[in-house]
PDB file of C-alpha atoms in Angstrom:
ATOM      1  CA  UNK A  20       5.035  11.945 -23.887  1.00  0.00           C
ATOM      2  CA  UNK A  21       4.798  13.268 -20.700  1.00  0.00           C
ATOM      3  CA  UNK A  22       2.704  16.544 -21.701  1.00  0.00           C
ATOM      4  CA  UNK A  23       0.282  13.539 -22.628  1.00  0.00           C
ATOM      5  CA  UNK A  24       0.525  11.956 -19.381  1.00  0.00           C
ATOM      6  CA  UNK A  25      -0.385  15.164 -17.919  1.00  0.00           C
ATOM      7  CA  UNK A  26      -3.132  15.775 -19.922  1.00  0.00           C
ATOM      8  CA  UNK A  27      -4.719  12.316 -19.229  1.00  0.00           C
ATOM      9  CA  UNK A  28      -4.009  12.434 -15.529  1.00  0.00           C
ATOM     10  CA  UNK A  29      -6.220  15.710 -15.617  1.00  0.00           C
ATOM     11  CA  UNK A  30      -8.774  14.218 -17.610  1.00  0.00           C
ATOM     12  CA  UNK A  31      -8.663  10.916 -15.502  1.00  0.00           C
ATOM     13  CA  UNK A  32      -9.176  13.218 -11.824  1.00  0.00           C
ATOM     14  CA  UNK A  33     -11.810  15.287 -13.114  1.00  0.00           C
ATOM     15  CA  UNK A  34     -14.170  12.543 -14.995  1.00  0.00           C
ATOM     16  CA  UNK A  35     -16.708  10.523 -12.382  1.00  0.00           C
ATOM     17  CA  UNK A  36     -15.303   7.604 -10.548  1.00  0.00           C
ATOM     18  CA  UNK A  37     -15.789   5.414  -7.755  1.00  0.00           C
ATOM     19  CA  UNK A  38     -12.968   7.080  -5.907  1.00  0.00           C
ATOM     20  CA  UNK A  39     -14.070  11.066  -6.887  1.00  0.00           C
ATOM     21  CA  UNK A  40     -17.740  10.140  -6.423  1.00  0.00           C
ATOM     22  CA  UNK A  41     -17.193   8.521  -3.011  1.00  0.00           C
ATOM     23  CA  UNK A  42     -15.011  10.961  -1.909  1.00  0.00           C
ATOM     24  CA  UNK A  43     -17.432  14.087  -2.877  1.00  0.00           C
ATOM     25  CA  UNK A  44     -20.004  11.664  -0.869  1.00  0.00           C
ATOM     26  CA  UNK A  45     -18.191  11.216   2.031  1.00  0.00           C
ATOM     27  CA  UNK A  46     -17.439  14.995   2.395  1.00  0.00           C
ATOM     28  CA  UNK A  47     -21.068  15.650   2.248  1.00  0.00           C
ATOM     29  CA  UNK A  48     -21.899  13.370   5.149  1.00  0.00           C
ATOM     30  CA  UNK A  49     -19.069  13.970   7.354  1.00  0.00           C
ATOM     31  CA  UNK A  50     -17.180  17.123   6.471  1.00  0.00           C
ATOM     32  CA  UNK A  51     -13.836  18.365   5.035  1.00  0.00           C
ATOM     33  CA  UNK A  52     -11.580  16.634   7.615  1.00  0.00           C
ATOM     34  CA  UNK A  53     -13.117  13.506   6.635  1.00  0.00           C
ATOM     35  CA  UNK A  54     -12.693  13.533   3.338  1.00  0.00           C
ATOM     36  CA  UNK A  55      -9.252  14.626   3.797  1.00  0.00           C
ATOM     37  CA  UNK A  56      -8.228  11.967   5.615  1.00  0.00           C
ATOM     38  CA  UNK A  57      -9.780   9.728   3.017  1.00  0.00           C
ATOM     39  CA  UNK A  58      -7.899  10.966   0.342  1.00  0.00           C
ATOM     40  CA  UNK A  59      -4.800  10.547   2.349  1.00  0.00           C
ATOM     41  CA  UNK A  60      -5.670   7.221   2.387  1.00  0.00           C
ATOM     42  CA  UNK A  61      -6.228   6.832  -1.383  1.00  0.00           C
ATOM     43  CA  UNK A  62      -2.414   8.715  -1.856  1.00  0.00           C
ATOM     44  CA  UNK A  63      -0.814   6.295   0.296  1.00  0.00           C
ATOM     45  CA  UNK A  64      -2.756   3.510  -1.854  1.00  0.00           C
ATOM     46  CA  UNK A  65      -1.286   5.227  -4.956  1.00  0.00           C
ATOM     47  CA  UNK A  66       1.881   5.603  -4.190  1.00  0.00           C
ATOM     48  CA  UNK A  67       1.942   1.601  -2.804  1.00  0.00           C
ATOM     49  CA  UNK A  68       0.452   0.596  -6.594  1.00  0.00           C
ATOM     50  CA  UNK A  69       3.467   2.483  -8.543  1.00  0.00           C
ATOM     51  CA  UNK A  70       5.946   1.024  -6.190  1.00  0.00           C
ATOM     52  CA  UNK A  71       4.323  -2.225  -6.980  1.00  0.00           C
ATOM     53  CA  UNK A  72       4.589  -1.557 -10.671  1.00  0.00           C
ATOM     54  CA  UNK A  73       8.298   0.036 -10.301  1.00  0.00           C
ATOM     55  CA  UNK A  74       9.791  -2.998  -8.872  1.00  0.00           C
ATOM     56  CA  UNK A  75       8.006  -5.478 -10.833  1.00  0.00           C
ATOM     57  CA  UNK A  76       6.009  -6.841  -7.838  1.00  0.00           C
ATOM     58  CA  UNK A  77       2.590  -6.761  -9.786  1.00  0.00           C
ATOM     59  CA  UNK A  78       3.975  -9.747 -12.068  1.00  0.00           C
ATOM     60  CA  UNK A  79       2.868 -11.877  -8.496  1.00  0.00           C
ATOM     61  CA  UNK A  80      -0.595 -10.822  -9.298  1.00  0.00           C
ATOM     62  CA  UNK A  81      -1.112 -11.046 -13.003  1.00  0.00           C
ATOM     63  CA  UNK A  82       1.123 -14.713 -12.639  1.00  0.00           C
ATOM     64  CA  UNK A  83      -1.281 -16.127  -9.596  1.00  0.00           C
ATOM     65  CA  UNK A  84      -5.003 -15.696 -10.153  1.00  0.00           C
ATOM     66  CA  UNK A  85      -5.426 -17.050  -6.660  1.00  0.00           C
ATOM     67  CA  UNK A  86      -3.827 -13.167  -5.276  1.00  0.00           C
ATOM     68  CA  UNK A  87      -6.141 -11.689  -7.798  1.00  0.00           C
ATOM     69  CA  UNK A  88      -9.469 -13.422  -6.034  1.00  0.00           C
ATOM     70  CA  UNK A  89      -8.318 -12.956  -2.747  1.00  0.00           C
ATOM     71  CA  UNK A  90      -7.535  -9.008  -3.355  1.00  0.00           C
ATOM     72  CA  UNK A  91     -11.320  -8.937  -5.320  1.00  0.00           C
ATOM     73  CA  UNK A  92     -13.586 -10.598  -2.397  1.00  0.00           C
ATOM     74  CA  UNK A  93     -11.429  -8.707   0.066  1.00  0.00           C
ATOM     75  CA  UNK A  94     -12.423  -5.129  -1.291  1.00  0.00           C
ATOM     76  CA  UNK A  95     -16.290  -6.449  -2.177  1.00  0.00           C
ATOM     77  CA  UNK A  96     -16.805  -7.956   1.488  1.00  0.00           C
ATOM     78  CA  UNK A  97     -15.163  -4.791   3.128  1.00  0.00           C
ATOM     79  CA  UNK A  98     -17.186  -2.027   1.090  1.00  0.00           C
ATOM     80  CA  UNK A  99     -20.448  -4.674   2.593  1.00  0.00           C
ATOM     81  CA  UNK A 100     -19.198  -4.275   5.851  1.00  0.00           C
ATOM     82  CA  UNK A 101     -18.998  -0.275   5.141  1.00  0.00           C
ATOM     83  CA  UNK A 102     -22.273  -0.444   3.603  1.00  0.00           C
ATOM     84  CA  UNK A 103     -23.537  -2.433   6.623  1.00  0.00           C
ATOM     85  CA  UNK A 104     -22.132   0.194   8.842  1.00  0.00           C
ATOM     86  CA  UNK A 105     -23.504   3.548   7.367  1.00  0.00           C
ATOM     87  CA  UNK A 106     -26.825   1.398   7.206  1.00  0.00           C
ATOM     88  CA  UNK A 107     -26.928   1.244  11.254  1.00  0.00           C
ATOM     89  CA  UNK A 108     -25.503   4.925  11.435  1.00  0.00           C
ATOM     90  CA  UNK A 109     -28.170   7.468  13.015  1.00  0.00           C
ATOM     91  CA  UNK A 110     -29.400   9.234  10.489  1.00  0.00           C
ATOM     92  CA  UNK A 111     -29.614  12.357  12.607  1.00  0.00           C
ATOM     93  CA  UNK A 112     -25.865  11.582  14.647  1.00  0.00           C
ATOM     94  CA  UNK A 113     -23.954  11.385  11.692  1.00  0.00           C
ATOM     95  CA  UNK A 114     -22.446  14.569  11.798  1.00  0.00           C
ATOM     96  CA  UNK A 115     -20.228  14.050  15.208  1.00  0.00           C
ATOM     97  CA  UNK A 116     -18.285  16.890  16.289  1.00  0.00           C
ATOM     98  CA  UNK A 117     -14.768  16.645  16.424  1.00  0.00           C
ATOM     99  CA  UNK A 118     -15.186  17.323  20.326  1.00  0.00           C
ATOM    100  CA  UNK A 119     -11.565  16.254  21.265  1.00  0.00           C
ATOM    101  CA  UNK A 120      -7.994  15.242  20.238  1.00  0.00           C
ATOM    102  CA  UNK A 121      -8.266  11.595  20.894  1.00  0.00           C
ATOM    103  CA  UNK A 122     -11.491  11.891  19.196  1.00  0.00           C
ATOM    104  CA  UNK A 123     -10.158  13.726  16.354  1.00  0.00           C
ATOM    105  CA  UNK A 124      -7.197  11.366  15.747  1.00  0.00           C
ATOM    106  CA  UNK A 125      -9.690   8.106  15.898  1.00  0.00           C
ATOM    107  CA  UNK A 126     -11.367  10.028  13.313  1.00  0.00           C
ATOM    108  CA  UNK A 127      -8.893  10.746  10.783  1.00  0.00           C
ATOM    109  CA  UNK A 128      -7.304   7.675  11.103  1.00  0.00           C
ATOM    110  CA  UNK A 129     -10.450   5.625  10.550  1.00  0.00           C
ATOM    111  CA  UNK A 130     -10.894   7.987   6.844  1.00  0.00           C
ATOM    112  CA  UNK A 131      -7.727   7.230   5.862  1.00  0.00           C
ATOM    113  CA  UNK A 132      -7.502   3.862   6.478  1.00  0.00           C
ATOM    114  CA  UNK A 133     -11.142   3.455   4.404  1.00  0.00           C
ATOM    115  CA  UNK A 134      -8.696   5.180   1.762  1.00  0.00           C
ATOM    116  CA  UNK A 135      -6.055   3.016   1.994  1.00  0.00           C
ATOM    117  CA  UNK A 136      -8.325  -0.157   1.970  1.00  0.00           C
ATOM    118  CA  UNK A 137     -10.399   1.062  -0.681  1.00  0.00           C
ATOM    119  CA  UNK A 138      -7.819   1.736  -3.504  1.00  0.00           C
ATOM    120  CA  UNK A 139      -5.417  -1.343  -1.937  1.00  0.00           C
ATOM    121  CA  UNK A 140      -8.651  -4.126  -2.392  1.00  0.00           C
ATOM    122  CA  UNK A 141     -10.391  -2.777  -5.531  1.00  0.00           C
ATOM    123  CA  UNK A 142      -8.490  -4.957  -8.253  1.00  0.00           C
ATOM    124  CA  UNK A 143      -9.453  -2.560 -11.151  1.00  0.00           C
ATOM    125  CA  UNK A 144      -7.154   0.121  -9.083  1.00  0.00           C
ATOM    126  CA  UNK A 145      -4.201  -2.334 -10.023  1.00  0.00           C
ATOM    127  CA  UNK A 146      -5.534  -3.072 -13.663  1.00  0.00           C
ATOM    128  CA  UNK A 147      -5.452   0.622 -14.299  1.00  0.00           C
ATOM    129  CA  UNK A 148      -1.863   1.274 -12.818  1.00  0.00           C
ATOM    130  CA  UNK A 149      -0.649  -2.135 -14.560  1.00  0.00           C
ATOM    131  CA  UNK A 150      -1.764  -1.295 -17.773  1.00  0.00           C
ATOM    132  CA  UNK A 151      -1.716   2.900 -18.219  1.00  0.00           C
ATOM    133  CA  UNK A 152       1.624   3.892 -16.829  1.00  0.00           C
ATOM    134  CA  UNK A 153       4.056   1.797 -19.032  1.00  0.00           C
ATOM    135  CA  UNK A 154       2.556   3.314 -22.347  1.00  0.00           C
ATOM    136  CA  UNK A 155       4.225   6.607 -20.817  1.00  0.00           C
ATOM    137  CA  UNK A 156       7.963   5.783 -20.619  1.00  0.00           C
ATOM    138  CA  UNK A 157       9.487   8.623 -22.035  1.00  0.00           C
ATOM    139  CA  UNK A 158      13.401   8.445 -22.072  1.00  0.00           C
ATOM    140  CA  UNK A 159      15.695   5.503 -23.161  1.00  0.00           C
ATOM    141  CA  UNK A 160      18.525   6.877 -20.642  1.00  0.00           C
ATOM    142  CA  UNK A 161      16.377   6.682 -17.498  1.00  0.00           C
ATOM    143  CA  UNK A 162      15.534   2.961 -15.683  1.00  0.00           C
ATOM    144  CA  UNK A 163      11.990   1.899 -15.882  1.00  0.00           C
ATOM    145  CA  UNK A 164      11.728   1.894 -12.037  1.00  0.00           C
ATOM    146  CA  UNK A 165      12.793   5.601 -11.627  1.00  0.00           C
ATOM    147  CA  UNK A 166      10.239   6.662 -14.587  1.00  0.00           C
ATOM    148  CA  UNK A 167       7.110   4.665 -13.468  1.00  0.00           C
ATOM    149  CA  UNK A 168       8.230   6.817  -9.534  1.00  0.00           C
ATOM    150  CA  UNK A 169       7.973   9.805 -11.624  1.00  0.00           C
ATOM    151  CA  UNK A 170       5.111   8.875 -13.347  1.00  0.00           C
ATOM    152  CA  UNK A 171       3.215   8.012  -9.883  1.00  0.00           C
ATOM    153  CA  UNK A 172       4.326  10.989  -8.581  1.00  0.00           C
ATOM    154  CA  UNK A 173       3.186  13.333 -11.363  1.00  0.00           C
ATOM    155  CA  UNK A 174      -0.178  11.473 -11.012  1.00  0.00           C
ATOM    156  CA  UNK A 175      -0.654  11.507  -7.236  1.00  0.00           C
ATOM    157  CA  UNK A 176      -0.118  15.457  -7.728  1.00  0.00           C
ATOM    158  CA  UNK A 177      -2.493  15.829  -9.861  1.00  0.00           C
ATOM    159  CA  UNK A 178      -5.135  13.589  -8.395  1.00  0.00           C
ATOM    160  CA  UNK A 179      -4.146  15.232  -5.229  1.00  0.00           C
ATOM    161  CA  UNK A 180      -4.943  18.728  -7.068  1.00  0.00           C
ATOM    162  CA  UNK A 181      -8.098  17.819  -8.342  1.00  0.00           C
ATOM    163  CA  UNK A 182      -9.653  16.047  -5.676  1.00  0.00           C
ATOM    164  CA  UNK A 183      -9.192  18.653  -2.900  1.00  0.00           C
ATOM    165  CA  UNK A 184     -11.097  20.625  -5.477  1.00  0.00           C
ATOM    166  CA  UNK A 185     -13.808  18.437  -5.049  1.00  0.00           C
ATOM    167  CA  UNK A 186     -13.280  18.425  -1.074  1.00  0.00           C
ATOM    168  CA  UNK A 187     -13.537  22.199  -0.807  1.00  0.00           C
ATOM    169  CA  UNK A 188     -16.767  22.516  -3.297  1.00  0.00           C
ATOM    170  CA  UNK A 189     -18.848  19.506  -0.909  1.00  0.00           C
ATOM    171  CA  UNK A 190     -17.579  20.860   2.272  1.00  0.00           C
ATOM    172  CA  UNK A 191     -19.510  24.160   0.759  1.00  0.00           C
ATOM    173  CA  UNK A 192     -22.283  22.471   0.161  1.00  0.00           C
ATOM    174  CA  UNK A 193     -21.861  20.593   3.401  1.00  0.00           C
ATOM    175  CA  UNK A 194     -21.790  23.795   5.439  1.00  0.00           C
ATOM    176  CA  UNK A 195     -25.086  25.118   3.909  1.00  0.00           C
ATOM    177  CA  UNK A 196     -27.150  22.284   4.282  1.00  0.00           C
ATOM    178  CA  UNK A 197     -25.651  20.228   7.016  1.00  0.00           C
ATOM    179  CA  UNK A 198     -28.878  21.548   9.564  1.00  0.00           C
ATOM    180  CA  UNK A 199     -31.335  19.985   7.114  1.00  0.00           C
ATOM    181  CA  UNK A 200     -32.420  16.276   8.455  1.00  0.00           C
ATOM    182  CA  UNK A 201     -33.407  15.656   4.819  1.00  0.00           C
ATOM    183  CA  UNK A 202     -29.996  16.582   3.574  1.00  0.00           C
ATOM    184  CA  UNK A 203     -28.330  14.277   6.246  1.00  0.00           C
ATOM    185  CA  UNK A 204     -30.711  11.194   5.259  1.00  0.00           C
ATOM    186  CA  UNK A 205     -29.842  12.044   1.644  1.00  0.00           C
ATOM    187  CA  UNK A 206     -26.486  11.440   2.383  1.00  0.00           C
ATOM    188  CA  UNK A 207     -26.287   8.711   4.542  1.00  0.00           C
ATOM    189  CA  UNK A 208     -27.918   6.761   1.599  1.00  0.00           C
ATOM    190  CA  UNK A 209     -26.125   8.336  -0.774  1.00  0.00           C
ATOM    191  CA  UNK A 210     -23.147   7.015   0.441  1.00  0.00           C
ATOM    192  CA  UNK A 211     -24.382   3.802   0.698  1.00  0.00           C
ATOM    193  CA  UNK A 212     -25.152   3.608  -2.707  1.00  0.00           C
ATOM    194  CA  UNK A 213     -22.209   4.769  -4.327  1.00  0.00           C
ATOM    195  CA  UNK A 214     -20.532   2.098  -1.909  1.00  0.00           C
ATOM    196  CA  UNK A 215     -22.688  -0.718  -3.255  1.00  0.00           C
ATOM    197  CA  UNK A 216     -21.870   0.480  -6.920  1.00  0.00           C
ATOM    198  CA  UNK A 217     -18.335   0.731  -6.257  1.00  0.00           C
ATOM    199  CA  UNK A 218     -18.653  -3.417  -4.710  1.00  0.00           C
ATOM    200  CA  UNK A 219     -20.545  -4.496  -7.848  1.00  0.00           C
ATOM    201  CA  UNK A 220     -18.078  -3.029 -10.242  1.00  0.00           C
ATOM    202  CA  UNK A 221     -15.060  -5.049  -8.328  1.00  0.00           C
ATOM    203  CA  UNK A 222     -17.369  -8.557  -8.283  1.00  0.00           C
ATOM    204  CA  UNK A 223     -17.313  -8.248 -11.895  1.00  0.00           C
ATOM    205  CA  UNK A 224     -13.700  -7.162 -12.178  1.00  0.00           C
ATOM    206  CA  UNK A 225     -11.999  -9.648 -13.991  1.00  0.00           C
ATOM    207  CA  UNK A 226      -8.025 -10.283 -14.603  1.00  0.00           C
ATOM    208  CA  UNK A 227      -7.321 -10.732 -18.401  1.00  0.00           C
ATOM    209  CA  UNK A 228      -3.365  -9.111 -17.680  1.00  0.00           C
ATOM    210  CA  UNK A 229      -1.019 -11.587 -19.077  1.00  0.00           C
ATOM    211  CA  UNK A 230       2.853 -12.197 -18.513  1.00  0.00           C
ATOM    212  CA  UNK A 231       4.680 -11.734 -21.779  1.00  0.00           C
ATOM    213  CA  UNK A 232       8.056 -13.202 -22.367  1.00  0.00           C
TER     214      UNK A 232
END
């Protein structure tokens, strides 16, 4: 069971998503640091989904469609806002230096709270966790709290794996092409589309999880 559960993990990191996608955008636009700090962001919104699952806590969710909304609308108005906000960007100032340490902490910690927010509000990030990690319990001796922890953890290594990967291949392609104003316009609008896509897939998001006695 597990050996399956690695295998999909793998499968799951490497095959286009809103989170992979955005990620490889991001590191375009901004560089490595930035999309390092993202994906901090979207590990610390991983780990907070298997705890959730672990301790039983997304029954509040799946019970009360009113959490559901409020999580949905939440993520769609905040990827707006982020939309909004790469929209009035410079085109040509987009690539700030990281001149100083003040600077450079304001930085990171505005990626990887994007992260955080981003996996935390999209509701399908909770439909997925809710619904793939229990078909891997593997062991009748072990609780179902310390399996679904291994199972997060064995995924947020892998993710973790895969999408530095990704990190290290756009900051190449970063590094070669960051002095072209047509390849910083590209991505400034780039990443405003794959944040618009990523908004209309959570509006249409729906909960159809149901509490079984």
């Amino acid at each position: 069971m597990l050996v399956s559960f690695l295998i999909s993990c793998f499968l799951l990191a490497i095959s286009p998503g809103p989170d992979n996608i955005y990620l490889s955008a991001l590191t375009l636009k901004s560089g490595k640091i930035a999309g390092l700090s993202f994906l901090g962001g979207l590990i610390t919104g991983c780990f907070f989904h298997t705890i959730l699952i672990a301790f039983g806590l997304n029954e509040l969710l799946i019970k009360h469609e009113v959490f559901f909304d409020i999580i949905k609308y939440s993520g769609v108005s905040y990827l707006l806002f982020l939309s909004f906000h790469t929209y009035r960007s410079e085109t040509l100032n987009i690539f700030t230096a990281y001149s100083n340490k003040k600077n450079n902490n304001k930085k990171l910690f505005k990626h990887f709270k994007r992260g955080v927010l981003m996996n935390l509000l999209n509701p399908k990030v909770f439909l997925f966790f809710t619904l793939f990690f229990p078909n891997f319990i593997y062991s009748k001796i072990y609780s179902f709290k310390f399996q679904i922890l291994t199972l997060g953890v064995i995924f947020i290594s892998i993710t973790f794996i895969i999408f530095l990967l990704i990190i290290l291949f756009s900051d190449f392609i970063n590094k070669n092409f960051s002095s072209s104003n047509n390849f910083k316009i590209f991505t400034k609008y780039f990443n405003i589309l794959v944040l618009l896509i990523i908004a209309i897939l959570i509006l249409f998001t729906e909960n159809n999880l149901t509490l079984t006695n």
